[in-house]
CSV table of C-alpha atoms in Angstrom, one decimal:
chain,number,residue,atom,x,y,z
A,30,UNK,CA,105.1,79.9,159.7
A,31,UNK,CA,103.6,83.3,160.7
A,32,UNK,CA,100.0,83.8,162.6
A,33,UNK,CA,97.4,83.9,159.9
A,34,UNK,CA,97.2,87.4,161.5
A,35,UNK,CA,100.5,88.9,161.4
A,36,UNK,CA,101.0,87.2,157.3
A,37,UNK,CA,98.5,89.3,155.9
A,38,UNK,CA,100.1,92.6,157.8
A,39,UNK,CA,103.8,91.6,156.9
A,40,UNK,CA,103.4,90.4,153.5
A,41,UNK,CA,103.0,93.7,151.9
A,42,UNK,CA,105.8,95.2,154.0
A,43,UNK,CA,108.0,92.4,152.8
A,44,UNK,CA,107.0,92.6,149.1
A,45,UNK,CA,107.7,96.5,149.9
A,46,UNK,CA,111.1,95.4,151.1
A,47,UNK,CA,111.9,93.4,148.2
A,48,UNK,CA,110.8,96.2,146.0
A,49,UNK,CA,113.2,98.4,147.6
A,50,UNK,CA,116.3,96.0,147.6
A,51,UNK,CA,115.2,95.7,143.7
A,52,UNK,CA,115.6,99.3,143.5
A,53,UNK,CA,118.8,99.2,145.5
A,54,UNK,CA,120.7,96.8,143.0
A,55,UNK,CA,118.9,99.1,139.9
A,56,UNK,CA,119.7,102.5,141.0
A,57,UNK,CA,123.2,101.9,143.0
A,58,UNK,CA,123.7,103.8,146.1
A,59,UNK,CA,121.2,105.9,146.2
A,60,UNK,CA,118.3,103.5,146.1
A,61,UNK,CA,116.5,104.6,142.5
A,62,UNK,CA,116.2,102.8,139.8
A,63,UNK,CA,118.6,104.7,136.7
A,64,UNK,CA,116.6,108.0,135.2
A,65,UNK,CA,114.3,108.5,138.1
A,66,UNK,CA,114.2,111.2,140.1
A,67,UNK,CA,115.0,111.7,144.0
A,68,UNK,CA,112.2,110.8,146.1
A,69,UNK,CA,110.7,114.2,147.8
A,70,UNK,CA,111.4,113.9,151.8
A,71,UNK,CA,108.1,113.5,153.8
A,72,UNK,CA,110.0,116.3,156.0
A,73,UNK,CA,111.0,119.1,153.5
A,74,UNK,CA,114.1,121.2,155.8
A,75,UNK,CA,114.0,118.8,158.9
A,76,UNK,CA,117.3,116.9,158.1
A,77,UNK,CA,119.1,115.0,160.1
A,78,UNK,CA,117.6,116.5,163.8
A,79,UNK,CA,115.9,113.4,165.2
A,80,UNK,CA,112.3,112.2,165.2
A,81,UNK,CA,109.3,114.7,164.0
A,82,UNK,CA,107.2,115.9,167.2
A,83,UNK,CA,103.9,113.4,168.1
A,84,UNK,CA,101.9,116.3,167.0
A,85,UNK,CA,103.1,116.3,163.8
A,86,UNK,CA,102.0,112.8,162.7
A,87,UNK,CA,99.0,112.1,160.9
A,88,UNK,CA,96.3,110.5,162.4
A,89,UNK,CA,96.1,113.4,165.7
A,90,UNK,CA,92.4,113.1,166.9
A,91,UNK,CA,92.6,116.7,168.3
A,92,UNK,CA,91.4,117.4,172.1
A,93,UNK,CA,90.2,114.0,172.9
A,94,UNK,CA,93.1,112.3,173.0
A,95,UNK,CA,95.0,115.2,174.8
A,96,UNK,CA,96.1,114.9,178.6
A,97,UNK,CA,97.1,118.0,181.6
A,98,UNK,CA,100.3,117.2,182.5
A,99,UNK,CA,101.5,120.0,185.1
A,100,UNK,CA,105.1,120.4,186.4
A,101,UNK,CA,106.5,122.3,188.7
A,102,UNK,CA,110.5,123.8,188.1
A,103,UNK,CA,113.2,124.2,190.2
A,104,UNK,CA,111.8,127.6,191.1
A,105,UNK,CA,108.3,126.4,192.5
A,106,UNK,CA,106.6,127.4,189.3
A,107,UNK,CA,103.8,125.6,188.4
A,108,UNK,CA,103.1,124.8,184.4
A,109,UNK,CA,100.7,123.2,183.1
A,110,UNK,CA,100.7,121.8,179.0
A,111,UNK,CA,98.3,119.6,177.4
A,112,UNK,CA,99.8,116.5,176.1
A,113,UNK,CA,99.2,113.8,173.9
A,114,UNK,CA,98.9,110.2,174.6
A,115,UNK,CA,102.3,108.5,174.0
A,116,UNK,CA,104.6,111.6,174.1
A,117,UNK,CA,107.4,111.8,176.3
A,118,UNK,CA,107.5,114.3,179.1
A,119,UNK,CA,110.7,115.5,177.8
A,120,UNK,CA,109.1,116.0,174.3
A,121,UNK,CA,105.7,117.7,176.3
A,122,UNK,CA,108.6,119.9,177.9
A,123,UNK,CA,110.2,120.7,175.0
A,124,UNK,CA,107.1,121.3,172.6
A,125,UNK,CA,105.4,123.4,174.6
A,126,UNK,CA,108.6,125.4,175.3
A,127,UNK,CA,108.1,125.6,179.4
A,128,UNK,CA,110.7,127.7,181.1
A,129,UNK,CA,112.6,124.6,182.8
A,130,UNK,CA,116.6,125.7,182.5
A,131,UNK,CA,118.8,122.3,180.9
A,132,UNK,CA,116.0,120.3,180.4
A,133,UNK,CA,116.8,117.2,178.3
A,134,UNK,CA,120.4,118.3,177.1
A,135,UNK,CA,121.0,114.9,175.4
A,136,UNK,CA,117.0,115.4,173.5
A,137,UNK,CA,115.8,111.9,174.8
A,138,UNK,CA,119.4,109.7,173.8
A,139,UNK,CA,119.7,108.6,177.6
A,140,UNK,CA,122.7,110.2,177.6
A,141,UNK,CA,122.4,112.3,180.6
A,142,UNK,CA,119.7,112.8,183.4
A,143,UNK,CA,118.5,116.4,183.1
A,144,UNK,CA,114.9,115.5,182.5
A,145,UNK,CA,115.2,113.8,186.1
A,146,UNK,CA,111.7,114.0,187.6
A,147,UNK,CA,110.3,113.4,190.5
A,148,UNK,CA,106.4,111.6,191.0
A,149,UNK,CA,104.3,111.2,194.4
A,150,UNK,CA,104.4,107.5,195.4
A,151,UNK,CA,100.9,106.7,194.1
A,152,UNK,CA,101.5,108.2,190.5
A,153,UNK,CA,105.3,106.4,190.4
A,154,UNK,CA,104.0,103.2,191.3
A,155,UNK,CA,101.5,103.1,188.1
A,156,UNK,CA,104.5,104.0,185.6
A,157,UNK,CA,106.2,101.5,183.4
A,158,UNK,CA,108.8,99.3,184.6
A,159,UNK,CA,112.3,101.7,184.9
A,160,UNK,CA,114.9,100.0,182.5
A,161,UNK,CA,118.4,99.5,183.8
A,162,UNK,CA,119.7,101.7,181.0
A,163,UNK,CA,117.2,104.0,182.2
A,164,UNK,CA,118.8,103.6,186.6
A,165,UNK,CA,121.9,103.8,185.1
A,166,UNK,CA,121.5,107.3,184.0
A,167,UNK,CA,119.6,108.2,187.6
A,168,UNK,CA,122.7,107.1,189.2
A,169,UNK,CA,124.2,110.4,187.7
A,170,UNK,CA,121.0,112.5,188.9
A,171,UNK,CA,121.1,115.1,191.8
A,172,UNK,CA,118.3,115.0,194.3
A,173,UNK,CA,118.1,111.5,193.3
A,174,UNK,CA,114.7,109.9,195.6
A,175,UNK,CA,112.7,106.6,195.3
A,176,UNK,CA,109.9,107.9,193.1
A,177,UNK,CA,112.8,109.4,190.4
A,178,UNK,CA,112.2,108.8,186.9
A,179,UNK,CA,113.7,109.8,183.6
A,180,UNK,CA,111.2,112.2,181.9
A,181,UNK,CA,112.5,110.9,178.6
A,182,UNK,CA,111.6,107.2,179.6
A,183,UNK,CA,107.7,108.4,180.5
A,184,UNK,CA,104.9,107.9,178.3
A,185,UNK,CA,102.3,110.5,178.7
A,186,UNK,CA,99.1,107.8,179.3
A,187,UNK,CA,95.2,108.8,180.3
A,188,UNK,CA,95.7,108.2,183.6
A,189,UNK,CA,98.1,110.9,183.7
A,190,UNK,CA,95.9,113.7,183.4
A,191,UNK,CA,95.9,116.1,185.8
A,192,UNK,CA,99.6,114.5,187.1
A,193,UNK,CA,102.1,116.7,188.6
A,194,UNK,CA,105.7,116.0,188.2
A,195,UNK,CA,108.6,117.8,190.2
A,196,UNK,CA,111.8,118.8,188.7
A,197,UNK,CA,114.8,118.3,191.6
A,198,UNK,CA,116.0,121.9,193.1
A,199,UNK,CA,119.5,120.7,192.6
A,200,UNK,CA,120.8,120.0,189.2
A,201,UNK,CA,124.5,118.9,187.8
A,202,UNK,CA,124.4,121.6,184.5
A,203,UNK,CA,128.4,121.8,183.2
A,204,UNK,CA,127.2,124.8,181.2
A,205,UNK,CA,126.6,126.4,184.5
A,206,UNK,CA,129.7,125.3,185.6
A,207,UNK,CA,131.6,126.9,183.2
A,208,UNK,CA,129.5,130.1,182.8
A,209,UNK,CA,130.5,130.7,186.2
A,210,UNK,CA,134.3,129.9,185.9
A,211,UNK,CA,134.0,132.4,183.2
A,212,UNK,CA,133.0,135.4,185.3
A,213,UNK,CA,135.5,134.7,187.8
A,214,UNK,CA,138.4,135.1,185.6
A,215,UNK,CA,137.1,138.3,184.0
């Protein structure tokens, strides 16, 4: 038995789902019914690259909901990008292009821990819990410290405006790695 609540939220989802399994069995593997044509993608050219940026997504209330995030690179440059609510701080890094070299190789997978950040003590301690998928991958970082977080594991929230967040001075890069081997054997 389902909350009186949640019933009237799921039941057209699962009449949508039965709809679609319908459609499965009529149309074979493609999921349409025999004659119909392919349904147009929501994302014309996007393809198989991951999820659509935050900004991108309907509903985006414009300025109100948008939050300063600044960071500061491994150089001592300061950047500051307006985020919003529920983004990453990998994807606010990413979509607003700031110059931080290797940042987020893996593209939020928690697959590596370039987007290693570091927070002062006050703004750390109000982040969400860390996962231990999320310390296993900070057991890899450089510069590791107590206030180290994942900036693909951060959810930009109001609080956070006006936050600064520290990328470590020392990073493990294999591309650098290797760009260097390079030039010593030429």
């Amino acid at each position: 038995m389902l909350p009186q609540g949640f019933s009237g939220i799921a039941r057209p989802l699962l009449s949508r789902a039965a709809g679609q399994r319908a459609a499965w069995a009529l149309g074979g593997f493609f999921g349409r019914a025999v004659g119909s044509p392919a349904p147009a993608s929501p994302h014309p050219g996007r393809g198989f690259r991951g999820t659509p940026r935050l900004q991108d997504a309907p509903g985006d209330t414009g300025s109100a909901d948008r939050v300063t995030i600044n960071f500061i690179n491994r150089d001592g440059e300061k950047f500051s990008a307006t985020a919003k609510e529920g983004e990453s701080l990998l994807e606010v890094v990413v979509n607003q292009n700031l110059s931080i070299d290797g940042f987020g190789a893996c593209e939020g997978a928690l697959a590596c821990s370039t987007c290693h950040l570091i927070f002062d003590d006050r703004a750390f301690q109000q982040l969400d819990p860390v996962t231990p998928e999320e310390l296993d991958m900070l057991d890899l970082a450089y510069g590791l410290t107590d206030t180290s977080r994942l900036g693909c594991q951060v959810r930009v929230k109001k609080w956070m405006d006006g936050l600064t967040a520290q990328v470590p001075v020392e990073v493990s890069d294999i591309r650098k790695e290797l760009e260097v081997e390079k030039q010593s054997k030429q």
